[in-house]
Amino acid sequence: MSVLDWFVLLGTMIGIAAYGTWRTRHTDNLNTYLKGNHSTKWGTIGLSVMATQASTITYLSLPGQAYENGIAFIQNYFGLPLALILVCAVFLPIYRKLGVYTAYEYLGQRFDQKTRLLGAGLFLLQRGLQAGITIYAPAIILSTAFGWRLDLTIIFTGLLAIIYTVTGGSAAVNLTQKWQMAVIFGGMITAFVILLTKLPPDATRIAGVMGKLQAVDYTPDLKLRYTFWSGLLGGFFLSLSYFGTDQSQVQRYIGGAALREGRLGLMFNALFKIPMQFFIVMLGALLFVFYQFQPDTPLVFNQAAWQRQVQGPAGAEFRALDEQHSVLHAAKQEKIRAWSAAQAGHDVAAEAAARTELAGAQRASDALRKAARDKLYAAAPEAKKTRDSDYVFITFILTQLPPGVIGLLVAVMFASALSSKAGELNALGTTSTIDLWRAFRPLAAHDEARNIRNAKWFTAFWGLFAIGFALFVSFAENLIEALNIVASIFYPALLGVFIVAFFLKKVGGTAVFWAAIATQVVVLAIFFADKFSPALAIGYLWLNPIGCAACVGFSLLFQTSLPEHKANADK
Amino acid sequence: MAPPPEKTPGDNDAPGVPGFHTWRGVYLFVFGCFLLVVFALTLFAHFYA
C-alpha cells in the first residue's frame, strides 16, 4: 500500500474511533450507556442494525463465494423482511413497554429467573465465541494478503473497538457505526463502478451462461443448501432469532427517541437488505467475468501461500500446474468469445454448441483449480484456515484499484470488523451486567454509577477475551466453520422460548425451561444424524424452524403433563 | 435502576411516514416490496441464467 493508502486507512479508522470516543466521553447515564442516546433517530438505528449484522465476512468473503458458486446465496435473506415485520409488530413494542435493557430481562419478567439465565447464558456462550471470530476472520485474510503480522492485526482491531465501546457504550457504538457504514457504502460503490469500467459489454450474459446468476431456485429439496424454500422458511426463523432474541441486535433498536424510530430503523433493513446483498453477490459474479479475460488470472488467489510453494523445494510441480492453467485459461477465453459471437449472431445451433464447449472448458478449469488447492493444502496445511475464494476480492482491490482507493477499500474491511465487533461487545457487557451481575446483586441495581462502572469492566473483559480467543484460534484448523455451526445450533431453542413467551400465555417458566433443554437435545440429534446415515442430512437452515417448532411443542406438552403447581410455579 | 416503562403508542398509531396512516400499511408496503424483489430476481435468473 502507498503512503496515500495508509493515510486514508488510518485516517478513517482512527478518526471515526476518536470521534466516537470524544463525543460520548461524558456518558454517565445508565440508560444512555446501555441503550444509546435517547434522541437517536431511525436512520442511525437502521444503519446500526445493518452494521452490526454485516461483518467483514460479508464484504470480503461473499463476493468470493459468488465468484465460486454464483449468486444463489441471496436466497438466504428471503426470510429476513418477514421476520423484521414480526419483530416490529410484536417483539419491539413489548421490549419498550417493559423498559428492559436486554431481551433476557423480559424472559425473567415473563417466566422466571432460571429461564432468564438460560437465555442469557446461551447468548453469552455463542456471542462471546463469535466476538473472537469477528476479528480473527478478517485479520487472517488481510494479514496474509498484505504480509502483516496476524497477532498485531488482531490486537490493533480489538483494542480500537474496546476503547470507544467502553468509553461511550451504546451511544458510541451507534455514532461510530453510522460513519463506518458511510465508509463501507462509499468504498463498495467505488469498487463496483471501477469494476464495471473494466468489463466487456455482455458481462452479465457471460456470467449467466457460466452458471453464476441462478438467483432463485424453487426446487423443493431439503438437501440443497440454497433454495427459495430454505431461504424463506429457514431464513425467516434464523432472522427472527437473530433480530428478535440476540441482544447484539435488540440493543441497537431498543433505544431511540420513540418506538417509531426503532420500527422505521428495522423497516429500513427489511427494504434494503436484499438489494444490498444482491449488489455484493453481483460484484462477485462480475469479478468472475472480469477474471475470465485477464491474462494473469491466478490459479490460486491466496498468492502469498502459493508463491511460497512455487519457490520451495517442490516448486517445479506447482509451476507445472501454473503452466497447465495458462493453457486452459487461454482456451476458455476463446470459447467465451466464440459463444459471444454465436449469441450476437442469433445463431441458435451455434450458440448451443458453443455453450456446451464453454461448459466443458469451465469444468476442466474447475478441476485443475481444485487439484491445485488440494496440493497447496497438502504442502501447507495452514492455508486451509481460509478459503481461497476469500482472496478473490482482496486480490482485485490490490491489483486493479488506484492508490487511495486501495486504502479506502481496506478501511471498508476494518470498518465492518469494528462495527460488528463493537455491537457484540456492547451487548455482551450489557447482558453480563444486567442479567448476571445484577441478578445476583439485586441491591446494587439502584447504584447507577456502580452499574455503569461494571458495564464498562464487563465490556472490556469481553473485548480482551475476544482478542485472546482470536489469538488462540489461529492455531486451530477449520474452527471458524465449526463455531458458526455451533452458533446456529443454539438459536432455535432460544427463539422457541421467546415465541412461547409472546404467544402462549398459559405456559409457565418450568415447562418452557425444560422444553428448551429438550429442544437442544433434539437439534443436536438432527445435526449429528447424518454421521450415522447420510440419508438423514438436511441443510442447516432447516434446524431453525424444526427446533423452534419442537420447543413450542415440548412447552405445551410439559405444561399439560407437569403437575399444575410445578408447571406454573414461576409463571 | 431500571428505567420507567415508557408510554408506548399502539400499533395503529401514525408512523409519521408520508402516505402511510397506520403501521399495518407500512408492513404491507414492505411485504409488497419483498414480493416485487423476489419476482424481479426470478425474472433476472430466468432471463440470464
PDB file of N, CA, C and O in Angstrom, chain A residues 10-25 156 159-161 163-165 167-168 172 175-176 179-180 418:
ATOM      1  N   LEU A  10      -5.739   4.743   7.992  1.00  0.00           N
ATOM      2  CA  LEU A  10      -5.608   5.113   9.406  1.00  0.00           C
ATOM      3  C   LEU A  10      -6.457   6.330   9.736  1.00  0.00           C
ATOM      4  O   LEU A  10      -7.026   6.432  10.829  1.00  0.00           O
ATOM      5  N   GLY A  11      -6.550   7.265   8.754  1.00  0.00           N
ATOM      6  CA  GLY A  11      -7.359   8.468   8.980  1.00  0.00           C
ATOM      7  C   GLY A  11      -8.811   8.121   9.250  1.00  0.00           C
ATOM      8  O   GLY A  11      -9.409   8.628  10.210  1.00  0.00           O
ATOM      9  N   THR A  12      -9.383   7.251   8.427  1.00  0.00           N
ATOM     10  CA  THR A  12     -10.802   6.914   8.610  1.00  0.00           C
ATOM     11  C   THR A  12     -11.010   6.072   9.872  1.00  0.00           C
ATOM     12  O   THR A  12     -11.920   6.344  10.652  1.00  0.00           O
ATOM     13  N   MET A  13     -10.155   5.079  10.067  1.00  0.00           N
ATOM     14  CA  MET A  13     -10.368   4.167  11.204  1.00  0.00           C
ATOM     15  C   MET A  13     -10.162   4.870  12.543  1.00  0.00           C
ATOM     16  O   MET A  13     -11.023   4.858  13.421  1.00  0.00           O
ATOM     17  N   ILE A  14      -8.995   5.475  12.683  1.00  0.00           N
ATOM     18  CA  ILE A  14      -8.696   6.120  13.975  1.00  0.00           C
ATOM     19  C   ILE A  14      -9.553   7.369  14.134  1.00  0.00           C
ATOM     20  O   ILE A  14     -10.015   7.681  15.236  1.00  0.00           O
ATOM     21  N   GLY A  15      -9.796   8.066  13.030  1.00  0.00           N
ATOM     22  CA  GLY A  15     -10.624   9.277  13.084  1.00  0.00           C
ATOM     23  C   GLY A  15     -12.022   8.976  13.603  1.00  0.00           C
ATOM     24  O   GLY A  15     -12.522   9.660  14.506  1.00  0.00           O
ATOM     25  N   ILE A  16     -12.665   7.935  13.054  1.00  0.00           N
ATOM     26  CA  ILE A  16     -14.028   7.598  13.480  1.00  0.00           C
ATOM     27  C   ILE A  16     -14.031   7.135  14.941  1.00  0.00           C
ATOM     28  O   ILE A  16     -14.893   7.531  15.732  1.00  0.00           O
ATOM     29  N   ALA A  17     -13.054   6.309  15.303  1.00  0.00           N
ATOM     30  CA  ALA A  17     -12.988   5.814  16.691  1.00  0.00           C
ATOM     31  C   ALA A  17     -12.766   6.976  17.666  1.00  0.00           C
ATOM     32  O   ALA A  17     -13.409   7.052  18.723  1.00  0.00           O
ATOM     33  N   ALA A  18     -11.858   7.904  17.292  1.00  0.00           N
ATOM     34  CA  ALA A  18     -11.572   9.042  18.173  1.00  0.00           C
ATOM     35  C   ALA A  18     -12.794   9.951  18.291  1.00  0.00           C
ATOM     36  O   ALA A  18     -13.122  10.441  19.380  1.00  0.00           O
ATOM     37  N   TYR A  19     -13.472  10.154  17.171  1.00  0.00           N
ATOM     38  CA  TYR A  19     -14.679  10.995  17.172  1.00  0.00           C
ATOM     39  C   TYR A  19     -15.754  10.390  18.090  1.00  0.00           C
ATOM     40  O   TYR A  19     -16.362  11.089  18.912  1.00  0.00           O
ATOM     41  N   GLY A  20     -15.959   9.075  17.961  1.00  0.00           N
ATOM     42  CA  GLY A  20     -16.962   8.399  18.795  1.00  0.00           C
ATOM     43  C   GLY A  20     -16.605   8.485  20.268  1.00  0.00           C
ATOM     44  O   GLY A  20     -17.460   8.717  21.137  1.00  0.00           O
ATOM     45  N   THR A  21     -15.326   8.305  20.579  1.00  0.00           N
ATOM     46  CA  THR A  21     -14.859   8.364  21.981  1.00  0.00           C
ATOM     47  C   THR A  21     -15.058   9.767  22.547  1.00  0.00           C
ATOM     48  O   THR A  21     -15.560   9.946  23.660  1.00  0.00           O
ATOM     49  N   TRP A  22     -14.661  10.772  21.747  1.00  0.00           N
ATOM     50  CA  TRP A  22     -14.718  12.150  22.227  1.00  0.00           C
ATOM     51  C   TRP A  22     -16.167  12.618  22.420  1.00  0.00           C
ATOM     52  O   TRP A  22     -16.498  13.223  23.428  1.00  0.00           O
ATOM     53  N   ARG A  23     -17.032  12.284  21.462  1.00  0.00           N
ATOM     54  CA  ARG A  23     -18.422  12.736  21.527  1.00  0.00           C
ATOM     55  C   ARG A  23     -19.192  12.100  22.692  1.00  0.00           C
ATOM     56  O   ARG A  23     -20.168  12.671  23.180  1.00  0.00           O
ATOM     57  N   THR A  24     -18.787  10.914  23.121  1.00  0.00           N
ATOM     58  CA  THR A  24     -19.568  10.208  24.142  1.00  0.00           C
ATOM     59  C   THR A  24     -18.786  10.055  25.455  1.00  0.00           C
ATOM     60  O   THR A  24     -19.142   9.236  26.286  1.00  0.00           O
ATOM     61  N   ARG A  25     -17.712  10.870  25.597  1.00  0.00           N
ATOM     62  CA  ARG A  25     -16.824  10.681  26.760  1.00  0.00           C
ATOM     63  C   ARG A  25     -17.504  10.989  28.083  1.00  0.00           C
ATOM     64  O   ARG A  25     -17.052  10.544  29.126  1.00  0.00           O
ATOM     65  N   PHE A 156      -4.641  -4.741  17.272  1.00  0.00           N
ATOM     66  CA  PHE A 156      -4.986  -3.366  16.874  1.00  0.00           C
ATOM     67  C   PHE A 156      -6.501  -3.216  16.706  1.00  0.00           C
ATOM     68  O   PHE A 156      -7.118  -2.296  17.240  1.00  0.00           O
ATOM     69  N   LEU A 159      -8.354  -3.694  20.201  1.00  0.00           N
ATOM     70  CA  LEU A 159      -8.188  -2.591  21.159  1.00  0.00           C
ATOM     71  C   LEU A 159      -8.929  -1.335  20.709  1.00  0.00           C
ATOM     72  O   LEU A 159      -9.515  -0.622  21.524  1.00  0.00           O
ATOM     73  N   LEU A 160      -8.911  -1.075  19.390  1.00  0.00           N
ATOM     74  CA  LEU A 160      -9.604   0.112  18.884  1.00  0.00           C
ATOM     75  C   LEU A 160     -11.101   0.032  19.209  1.00  0.00           C
ATOM     76  O   LEU A 160     -11.709   1.001  19.665  1.00  0.00           O
ATOM     77  N   ALA A 161     -11.684  -1.153  18.985  1.00  0.00           N
ATOM     78  CA  ALA A 161     -13.119  -1.323  19.285  1.00  0.00           C
ATOM     79  C   ALA A 161     -13.372  -1.210  20.783  1.00  0.00           C
ATOM     80  O   ALA A 161     -14.367  -0.605  21.218  1.00  0.00           O
ATOM     81  N   ILE A 163     -11.738   0.532  23.041  1.00  0.00           N
ATOM     82  CA  ILE A 163     -11.580   1.893  23.572  1.00  0.00           C
ATOM     83  C   ILE A 163     -12.892   2.684  23.478  1.00  0.00           C
ATOM     84  O   ILE A 163     -13.397   3.207  24.471  1.00  0.00           O
ATOM     85  N   TYR A 164     -13.474   2.739  22.270  1.00  0.00           N
ATOM     86  CA  TYR A 164     -14.673   3.585  22.165  1.00  0.00           C
ATOM     87  C   TYR A 164     -15.926   2.905  22.685  1.00  0.00           C
ATOM     88  O   TYR A 164     -16.858   3.568  23.146  1.00  0.00           O
ATOM     89  N   THR A 165     -15.955   1.566  22.649  1.00  0.00           N
ATOM     90  CA  THR A 165     -17.151   0.882  23.174  1.00  0.00           C
ATOM     91  C   THR A 165     -17.210   1.007  24.693  1.00  0.00           C
ATOM     92  O   THR A 165     -18.278   1.230  25.265  1.00  0.00           O
ATOM     93  N   THR A 167     -15.757   3.402  26.476  1.00  0.00           N
ATOM     94  CA  THR A 167     -15.925   4.815  26.850  1.00  0.00           C
ATOM     95  C   THR A 167     -17.387   5.269  26.738  1.00  0.00           C
ATOM     96  O   THR A 167     -17.945   5.815  27.684  1.00  0.00           O
ATOM     97  N   GLY A 168     -17.983   5.048  25.564  1.00  0.00           N
ATOM     98  CA  GLY A 168     -19.311   5.648  25.348  1.00  0.00           C
ATOM     99  C   GLY A 168     -20.464   4.667  25.296  1.00  0.00           C
ATOM    100  O   GLY A 168     -21.614   5.082  25.104  1.00  0.00           O
ATOM    101  N   ALA A 172     -21.818   5.451  21.758  1.00  0.00           N
ATOM    102  CA  ALA A 172     -20.630   5.489  20.903  1.00  0.00           C
ATOM    103  C   ALA A 172     -20.739   4.484  19.764  1.00  0.00           C
ATOM    104  O   ALA A 172     -20.336   4.765  18.629  1.00  0.00           O
ATOM    105  N   LEU A 175     -23.086   5.881  17.093  1.00  0.00           N
ATOM    106  CA  LEU A 175     -22.477   7.023  16.405  1.00  0.00           C
ATOM    107  C   LEU A 175     -21.398   6.565  15.425  1.00  0.00           C
ATOM    108  O   LEU A 175     -21.369   6.987  14.261  1.00  0.00           O
ATOM    109  N   THR A 176     -20.513   5.688  15.886  1.00  0.00           N
ATOM    110  CA  THR A 176     -19.411   5.244  15.018  1.00  0.00           C
ATOM    111  C   THR A 176     -19.927   4.359  13.887  1.00  0.00           C
ATOM    112  O   THR A 176     -19.416   4.435  12.769  1.00  0.00           O
ATOM    113  N   TRP A 179     -20.941   6.326  10.766  1.00  0.00           N
ATOM    114  CA  TRP A 179     -19.845   6.792   9.916  1.00  0.00           C
ATOM    115  C   TRP A 179     -19.104   5.629   9.264  1.00  0.00           C
ATOM    116  O   TRP A 179     -18.624   5.731   8.133  1.00  0.00           O
ATOM    117  N   GLN A 180     -19.025   4.518   9.995  1.00  0.00           N
ATOM    118  CA  GLN A 180     -18.379   3.344   9.401  1.00  0.00           C
ATOM    119  C   GLN A 180     -19.183   2.836   8.211  1.00  0.00           C
ATOM    120  O   GLN A 180     -18.618   2.420   7.193  1.00  0.00           O
ATOM    121  N   LEU A 418     -14.841  -3.543  12.886  1.00  0.00           N
ATOM    122  CA  LEU A 418     -15.018  -2.741  14.107  1.00  0.00           C
ATOM    123  C   LEU A 418     -16.500  -2.566  14.444  1.00  0.00           C
ATOM    124  O   LEU A 418     -16.892  -2.668  15.614  1.00  0.00           O
TER     125      LEU A 418
END
